mmCIF file of C-alpha atoms in Angstrom:
data_model
loop_
_atom_site.group_PDB
_atom_site.id
_atom_site.type_symbol
_atom_site.label_atom_id
_atom_site.label_comp_id
_atom_site.label_asym_id
_atom_site.label_seq_id
_atom_site.Cartn_x
_atom_site.Cartn_y
_atom_site.Cartn_z
ATOM 1 C CA UNK A 1 71.787 93.960 93.063
ATOM 2 C CA UNK A 2 75.145 93.789 94.781
ATOM 3 C CA UNK A 3 77.228 90.773 93.744
ATOM 4 C CA UNK A 4 78.055 88.488 96.652
ATOM 5 C CA UNK A 5 81.782 88.074 97.156
ATOM 6 C CA UNK A 6 82.787 84.401 97.593
ATOM 7 C CA UNK A 7 85.454 85.398 100.121
ATOM 8 C CA UNK A 8 82.737 86.827 102.347
ATOM 9 C CA UNK A 9 80.780 83.586 101.927
ATOM 10 C CA UNK A 10 83.820 81.675 103.188
ATOM 11 C CA UNK A 11 84.245 84.143 106.055
ATOM 12 C CA UNK A 12 80.658 83.612 107.199
ATOM 13 C CA UNK A 13 80.803 79.839 106.792
ATOM 14 C CA UNK A 14 83.910 79.698 108.973
ATOM 15 C CA UNK A 15 82.738 82.167 111.608
ATOM 16 C CA UNK A 16 82.702 80.623 115.088
ATOM 17 C CA UNK A 17 81.475 83.725 116.904
ATOM 18 C CA UNK A 18 78.947 86.395 115.892
ATOM 19 C CA UNK A 19 77.844 84.348 112.874
ATOM 20 C CA UNK A 20 74.153 85.306 113.090
ATOM 21 C CA UNK A 21 75.079 88.932 113.689
ATOM 22 C CA UNK A 22 77.446 88.965 110.706
ATOM 23 C CA UNK A 23 74.802 87.423 108.435
ATOM 24 C CA UNK A 24 72.344 90.170 109.409
ATOM 25 C CA UNK A 25 74.924 92.929 108.972
ATOM 26 C CA UNK A 26 75.812 91.533 105.565
ATOM 27 C CA UNK A 27 72.170 91.532 104.535
ATOM 28 C CA UNK A 28 71.910 95.236 105.355
ATOM 29 C CA UNK A 29 75.272 95.978 103.750
ATOM 30 C CA UNK A 30 74.200 94.357 100.492
ATOM 31 C CA UNK A 31 71.023 96.452 100.537
ATOM 32 C CA UNK A 32 73.195 99.590 100.568
ATOM 33 C CA UNK A 33 74.181 99.009 96.943
ATOM 34 C CA UNK A 34 77.902 99.159 97.675
ATOM 35 C CA UNK A 35 80.467 96.742 96.238
ATOM 36 C CA UNK A 36 81.150 93.824 98.543
ATOM 37 C CA UNK A 37 84.882 93.280 99.011
ATOM 38 C CA UNK A 38 87.051 91.418 101.514
ATOM 39 C CA UNK A 39 89.887 93.397 103.113
ATOM 40 C CA UNK A 40 91.937 93.009 106.278
ATOM 41 C CA UNK A 41 90.327 89.580 106.659
ATOM 42 C CA UNK A 42 86.844 91.114 106.990
ATOM 43 C CA UNK A 43 83.873 91.956 104.739
ATOM 44 C CA UNK A 44 84.340 95.515 103.476
ATOM 45 C CA UNK A 45 81.927 97.631 101.434
ATOM 46 C CA UNK A 46 83.252 100.139 98.923
ATOM 47 C CA UNK A 47 82.155 102.871 96.539
ATOM 48 C CA UNK A 48 84.281 103.312 93.409
ATOM 49 C CA UNK A 49 87.143 101.599 95.219
ATOM 50 C CA UNK A 50 86.854 103.758 98.353
ATOM 51 C CA UNK A 51 86.264 102.007 101.678
ATOM 52 C CA UNK A 52 82.965 103.038 103.289
ATOM 53 C CA UNK A 53 82.542 100.531 106.116
ATOM 54 C CA UNK A 54 83.350 96.996 107.196
ATOM 55 C CA UNK A 55 82.134 94.739 109.946
ATOM 56 C CA UNK A 56 84.304 92.791 112.362
ATOM 57 C CA UNK A 57 84.126 90.934 115.654
ATOM 58 C CA UNK A 58 85.894 90.958 118.991
ATOM 59 C CA UNK A 59 85.514 88.901 122.140
ATOM 60 C CA UNK A 60 82.966 91.187 123.772
ATOM 61 C CA UNK A 61 81.210 92.665 120.738
ATOM 62 C CA UNK A 62 80.898 92.832 116.971
ATOM 63 C CA UNK A 63 80.767 96.125 115.109
ATOM 64 C CA UNK A 64 80.411 98.084 111.923
ATOM 65 C CA UNK A 65 83.461 100.276 111.373
ATOM 66 C CA UNK A 66 82.777 103.432 109.353
ATOM 67 C CA UNK A 67 86.060 104.533 107.791
ATOM 68 C CA UNK A 68 85.072 108.224 107.871
ATOM 69 C CA UNK A 69 82.842 107.897 110.905
ATOM 70 C CA UNK A 70 84.201 111.109 112.410
ATOM 71 C CA UNK A 71 82.330 112.972 109.669
ATOM 72 C CA UNK A 72 78.960 111.404 110.445
ATOM 73 C CA UNK A 73 76.498 113.536 112.393
ATOM 74 C CA UNK A 74 75.786 110.668 114.817
ATOM 75 C CA UNK A 75 72.491 112.223 115.868
ATOM 76 C CA UNK A 76 71.703 109.142 117.967
ATOM 77 C CA UNK A 77 75.012 109.376 119.837
ATOM 78 C CA UNK A 78 75.922 105.729 119.287
ATOM 79 C CA UNK A 79 79.242 105.882 117.433
ATOM 80 C CA UNK A 80 82.360 104.895 119.360
ATOM 81 C CA UNK A 81 85.954 106.056 118.927
ATOM 82 C CA UNK A 82 88.043 102.941 119.626
ATOM 83 C CA UNK A 83 90.942 104.844 121.177
ATOM 84 C CA UNK A 84 91.836 108.525 121.466
ATOM 85 C CA UNK A 85 94.396 108.043 118.693
ATOM 86 C CA UNK A 86 91.866 106.829 116.129
ATOM 87 C CA UNK A 87 91.104 109.893 114.061
ATOM 88 C CA UNK A 88 88.752 109.004 111.205
ATOM 89 C CA UNK A 89 87.049 105.687 111.951
ATOM 90 C CA UNK A 90 84.130 105.132 114.295
ATOM 91 C CA UNK A 91 82.417 101.937 115.427
ATOM 92 C CA UNK A 92 78.789 101.011 115.897
ATOM 93 C CA UNK A 93 78.896 98.109 118.380
ATOM 94 C CA UNK A 94 76.530 95.234 119.124
ATOM 95 C CA UNK A 95 76.512 92.431 121.676
ATOM 96 C CA UNK A 96 73.692 90.327 120.234
ATOM 97 C CA UNK A 97 71.524 89.845 117.159
ATOM 98 C CA UNK A 98 68.443 91.496 118.670
ATOM 99 C CA UNK A 99 70.322 94.787 119.081
ATOM 100 C CA UNK A 100 71.041 94.788 115.359
ATOM 101 C CA UNK A 101 67.420 93.972 114.487
ATOM 102 C CA UNK A 102 66.113 96.721 116.768
ATOM 103 C CA UNK A 103 68.538 99.266 115.325
ATOM 104 C CA UNK A 104 68.183 98.247 111.673
ATOM 105 C CA UNK A 105 66.554 101.513 110.501
ATOM 106 C CA UNK A 106 69.227 103.556 112.303
ATOM 107 C CA UNK A 107 72.063 101.378 110.979
ATOM 108 C CA UNK A 108 70.813 101.820 107.419
ATOM 109 C CA UNK A 109 70.520 105.550 108.045
ATOM 110 C CA UNK A 110 74.182 105.678 109.108
ATOM 111 C CA UNK A 111 75.219 103.550 106.125
ATOM 112 C CA UNK A 112 73.483 105.954 103.755
ATOM 113 C CA UNK A 113 75.074 108.966 105.426
ATOM 114 C CA UNK A 114 78.523 107.332 105.131
ATOM 115 C CA UNK A 115 77.901 106.832 101.415
ATOM 116 C CA UNK A 116 76.782 110.453 101.024
ATOM 117 C CA UNK A 117 79.944 111.636 102.806
ATOM 118 C CA UNK A 118 82.074 109.754 100.279
ATOM 119 C CA UNK A 119 80.061 110.963 97.303
ATOM 120 C CA UNK A 120 80.532 114.531 98.538
ATOM 121 C CA UNK A 121 84.306 114.011 98.564
ATOM 122 C CA UNK A 122 84.620 114.919 102.239
ATOM 123 C CA UNK A 123 87.836 114.067 104.059
ATOM 124 C CA UNK A 124 88.729 113.858 107.751
ATOM 125 C CA UNK A 125 91.245 116.512 108.768
ATOM 126 C CA UNK A 126 93.968 114.458 110.419
ATOM 127 C CA UNK A 127 96.089 115.758 113.250
ATOM 128 C CA UNK A 128 99.635 116.724 112.375
ATOM 129 C CA UNK A 129 102.500 115.168 114.279
ATOM 130 C CA UNK A 130 102.857 118.140 116.612
ATOM 131 C CA UNK A 131 99.341 117.469 117.913
ATOM 132 C CA UNK A 132 100.434 114.097 119.273
ATOM 133 C CA UNK A 133 101.794 114.346 122.793
ATOM 134 C CA UNK A 134 105.164 112.783 123.571
ATOM 135 C CA UNK A 135 104.650 110.231 126.360
ATOM 136 C CA UNK A 136 106.432 110.808 129.654
ATOM 137 C CA UNK A 137 108.366 107.571 129.206
ATOM 138 C CA UNK A 138 109.843 108.814 125.928
ATOM 139 C CA UNK A 139 110.688 112.231 127.398
ATOM 140 C CA UNK A 140 112.568 110.415 130.172
ATOM 141 C CA UNK A 141 114.500 108.370 127.626
ATOM 142 C CA UNK A 142 115.331 111.540 125.686
ATOM 143 C CA UNK A 143 116.841 112.982 128.873
ATOM 144 C CA UNK A 144 118.919 109.820 129.351
ATOM 145 C CA UNK A 145 119.964 109.650 125.689
ATOM 146 C CA UNK A 146 120.312 113.064 124.002
ATOM 147 C CA UNK A 147 121.292 111.317 120.765
ATOM 148 C CA UNK A 148 117.949 109.539 120.775
ATOM 149 C CA UNK A 149 116.083 112.837 120.892
ATOM 150 C CA UNK A 150 118.250 114.198 118.091
ATOM 151 C CA UNK A 151 117.614 111.098 115.998
ATOM 152 C CA UNK A 152 113.868 111.197 116.668
ATOM 153 C CA UNK A 153 113.601 114.849 115.680
ATOM 154 C CA UNK A 154 115.481 114.005 112.504
ATOM 155 C CA UNK A 155 112.827 111.509 111.419
ATOM 156 C CA UNK A 156 110.191 112.464 108.889
ATOM 157 C CA UNK A 157 106.899 113.702 110.405
ATOM 158 C CA UNK A 158 105.190 110.509 109.281
ATOM 159 C CA UNK A 159 107.730 108.305 111.030
ATOM 160 C CA UNK A 160 107.531 110.393 114.207
ATOM 161 C CA UNK A 161 103.743 110.139 114.177
ATOM 162 C CA UNK A 162 103.953 106.380 113.673
ATOM 163 C CA UNK A 163 106.108 105.960 116.771
ATOM 164 C CA UNK A 164 104.046 108.314 118.925
ATOM 165 C CA UNK A 165 100.863 106.534 117.927
ATOM 166 C CA UNK A 166 102.461 103.136 118.638
ATOM 167 C CA UNK A 167 103.665 104.204 122.079
ATOM 168 C CA UNK A 168 100.394 105.925 123.002
ATOM 169 C CA UNK A 169 98.328 102.840 122.202
ATOM 170 C CA UNK A 170 99.839 101.084 125.228
ATOM 171 C CA UNK A 171 97.637 101.770 128.252
ATOM 172 C CA UNK A 172 100.229 100.861 130.899
ATOM 173 C CA UNK A 173 103.461 102.728 131.516
ATOM 174 C CA UNK A 174 105.470 99.501 131.618
ATOM 175 C CA UNK A 175 104.200 98.519 128.192
ATOM 176 C CA UNK A 176 105.081 101.952 126.797
ATOM 177 C CA UNK A 177 108.592 101.608 128.218
ATOM 178 C CA UNK A 178 108.969 98.199 126.580
ATOM 179 C CA UNK A 179 107.810 99.507 123.213
ATOM 180 C CA UNK A 180 110.223 102.406 123.435
ATOM 181 C CA UNK A 181 113.129 100.110 124.319
ATOM 182 C CA UNK A 182 112.360 97.870 121.352
ATOM 183 C CA UNK A 183 112.293 100.912 119.048
ATOM 184 C CA UNK A 184 115.589 102.495 120.144
ATOM 185 C CA UNK A 185 117.739 100.868 117.458
ATOM 186 C CA UNK A 186 115.354 101.798 114.678
ATOM 187 C CA UNK A 187 115.082 105.416 115.799
ATOM 188 C CA UNK A 188 118.851 105.794 116.132
ATOM 189 C CA UNK A 189 119.224 104.380 112.608
ATOM 190 C CA UNK A 190 116.714 106.896 111.268
ATOM 191 C CA UNK A 191 114.206 104.187 110.465
ATOM 192 C CA UNK A 192 110.442 104.194 110.828
ATOM 193 C CA UNK A 193 108.442 101.698 112.835
ATOM 194 C CA UNK A 194 107.907 99.406 109.834
ATOM 195 C CA UNK A 195 111.152 100.056 107.978
ATOM 196 C CA UNK A 196 113.504 97.125 107.546
ATOM 197 C CA UNK A 197 116.815 97.650 109.364
ATOM 198 C CA UNK A 198 118.763 95.003 107.460
ATOM 199 C CA UNK A 199 120.013 97.501 104.909
ATOM 200 C CA UNK A 200 118.948 95.411 101.932
ATOM 201 C CA UNK A 201 115.543 96.951 101.464
ATOM 202 C CA UNK A 202 113.907 100.229 102.345
ATOM 203 C CA UNK A 203 110.690 98.623 103.515
ATOM 204 C CA UNK A 204 110.237 94.927 104.117
ATOM 205 C CA UNK A 205 107.307 94.412 106.521
ATOM 206 C CA UNK A 206 107.972 90.679 106.934
ATOM 207 C CA UNK A 207 111.708 90.989 107.473
ATOM 208 C CA UNK A 208 112.907 89.694 110.830
ATOM 209 C CA UNK A 209 116.366 91.191 110.492
ATOM 210 C CA UNK A 210 117.974 87.755 110.226
ATOM 211 C CA UNK A 211 119.889 88.792 107.099
ATOM 212 C CA UNK A 212 120.981 92.129 108.547
ATOM 213 C CA UNK A 213 124.673 91.348 108.132
ATOM 214 C CA UNK A 214 124.343 89.380 104.919
#
């Protein structure tokens, strides 16, 4: 029997939305035989330390997120890709408890398939940086600032991909422009999206740059 993680107990006790749905999803998750963990502030179920799925909630729906959902056959056609930039994960969404109850056999079927995918050692083939399109707003900025384009092309593929993904997530052009403007200094310095620019550390996610000149 899967051991109940006390952090998940606290999560459920403090849930103000989707509580009944989460309790039902947890019940099914425990039946899967996976290890119950708590990651990214949500219940997460793992196999030998590998993430298989988690469940989380949003304003309009709650969902199970399969970490390698792109590899599932999805014969019922119910998995959802959150955005076009999400490569591996897929969601199974619900808007009420009855939906979960009605779909319980299917949900368990998908859980089992996700476990089988991990046991088989299958991996999602991720797109390389070149497969990410450069947004029009960034192309325009490259034309205005040739040094920016030179600096961007000098970044590692991973850093380039991080920026392109970040910019592409914005649905409105104005938001993409704002994100690009806020990233100019980092790009020109040869830094990635999450790299500290203070010069004291290579990567300090919580740094606000206040000690940049220290």
